[in-house]
Amino acid sequence: MITESFQEYKGYIIRLRAVTNNGFWYDIIKEIPSISSPNGIKKIYLRKKGWNFIKPDVLLSKAKQYIDEFSPQLDKKFNERTTTHNRETR
């Protein structure tokens, strides 16, 4: 069983996910327009981190803290991936 929720924070999307027998995870995502995607939006996954046991509010706090501390690195990764994406869609 999978339970997940999404929250926007400082221009990023945080996905919290609990997976039976696979722990608790957060993903940090940004979206870009994409003609080739079914809904016109492509999700760019920038970070994924997981734990065996953690409270949901602590997990969300860790994701927000990572964004607060490392947004330049996340932006760099996003720019690298979108540059590649733009070359592939030409």
Short mmCIF file of C-alpha atoms in Angstrom, two decimals:
data_model
loop_
_atom_site.label_atom_id
_atom_site.label_comp_id
_atom_site.label_asym_id
_atom_site.label_seq_id
_atom_site.Cartn_x
_atom_site.Cartn_y
_atom_site.Cartn_z
CA MET A 1 0.00 0.00 0.00
CA ILE A 2 1.20 3.49 -0.88
CA THR A 3 0.09 6.73 0.73
CA GLU A 4 1.38 10.02 -0.59
CA SER A 5 0.78 13.74 -0.32
CA PHE A 6 2.11 16.80 -2.12
CA GLN A 7 2.96 20.25 -0.83
CA GLU A 8 4.41 23.27 -2.61
CA TYR A 9 7.31 25.02 -0.89
CA LYS A 10 9.43 27.87 -2.30
CA GLY A 11 8.75 26.91 -5.92
CA TYR A 12 9.37 23.20 -5.37
CA ILE A 13 6.90 20.36 -4.89
CA ILE A 14 7.53 18.05 -1.95
CA ARG A 15 6.07 14.59 -2.28
CA LEU A 16 5.79 12.65 0.97
CA ARG A 17 5.32 8.94 0.46
CA ALA A 18 4.79 5.99 2.79
CA VAL A 19 5.19 2.55 1.22
CA THR A 20 4.34 -0.67 3.04
CA ASN A 21 7.58 -2.59 3.74
CA ASN A 22 9.63 0.16 2.05
CA GLY A 23 9.65 3.05 4.52
CA PHE A 24 8.94 6.75 4.31
CA TRP A 25 10.29 8.97 1.54
CA TYR A 26 10.36 12.53 0.35
CA ASP A 27 10.96 13.70 -3.20
CA ILE A 28 11.76 17.25 -4.20
CA ILE A 29 10.32 18.02 -7.64
CA LYS A 30 10.01 20.91 -10.07
CA GLU A 31 7.71 20.94 -13.08
CA ILE A 32 8.22 22.25 -16.62
CA PRO A 33 5.85 22.48 -19.58
CA SER A 34 6.26 19.57 -21.97
CA ILE A 35 4.30 18.96 -25.16
CA SER A 36 5.24 15.27 -25.16
CA SER A 37 3.88 14.62 -21.65
CA PRO A 38 0.28 13.42 -21.35
CA ASN A 39 -0.87 16.36 -19.20
CA GLY A 40 1.53 18.91 -20.71
CA ILE A 41 3.75 18.93 -17.59
CA LYS A 42 7.00 17.05 -16.99
CA LYS A 43 8.15 16.43 -13.44
CA ILE A 44 11.87 16.84 -12.80
CA TYR A 45 12.89 14.85 -9.71
CA LEU A 46 15.76 16.59 -7.95
CA ARG A 47 16.16 14.63 -4.70
CA LYS A 48 14.82 11.49 -3.08
CA LYS A 49 15.54 10.53 0.52
CA GLY A 50 14.04 7.78 2.67
CA TRP A 51 13.92 6.34 6.18
CA ASN A 52 12.61 3.13 7.68
CA PHE A 53 10.75 4.95 10.46
CA ILE A 54 10.01 8.67 10.73
CA LYS A 55 7.02 10.81 11.66
CA PRO A 56 5.35 12.61 8.72
CA ASP A 57 5.88 16.08 10.20
CA VAL A 58 9.58 15.34 10.75
CA LEU A 59 9.87 14.04 7.17
CA LEU A 60 8.28 17.22 5.80
CA SER A 61 10.55 19.33 8.00
CA LYS A 62 13.64 17.52 6.65
CA ALA A 63 12.54 18.15 3.05
CA LYS A 64 11.94 21.85 3.75
CA GLN A 65 15.27 22.13 5.57
CA TYR A 66 17.05 20.59 2.58
CA ILE A 67 15.42 23.12 0.25
CA ASP A 68 16.36 25.98 2.60
CA GLU A 69 19.99 24.86 2.82
CA PHE A 70 20.65 23.52 -0.68
CA SER A 71 18.39 25.40 -3.11
CA PRO A 72 21.41 26.54 -5.22
CA GLN A 73 22.37 22.89 -5.78
CA LEU A 74 18.75 21.95 -6.54
CA ASP A 75 18.52 24.83 -9.03
CA LYS A 76 21.77 23.75 -10.68
CA LYS A 77 20.51 20.18 -11.03
CA PHE A 78 17.19 21.47 -12.39
CA ASN A 79 18.96 23.66 -14.96
CA GLU A 80 21.18 20.77 -16.06
CA ARG A 81 18.21 18.46 -16.50
CA THR A 82 16.04 21.01 -18.28
CA THR A 83 18.89 21.90 -20.65
CA THR A 84 19.12 18.21 -21.56
CA HIS A 85 15.31 18.04 -21.88
CA ASN A 86 15.26 21.09 -24.17
CA ARG A 87 17.93 19.56 -26.44
CA GLU A 88 15.94 16.31 -26.67
CA THR A 89 12.70 18.06 -27.64
CA ARG A 90 14.19 20.10 -30.51
#
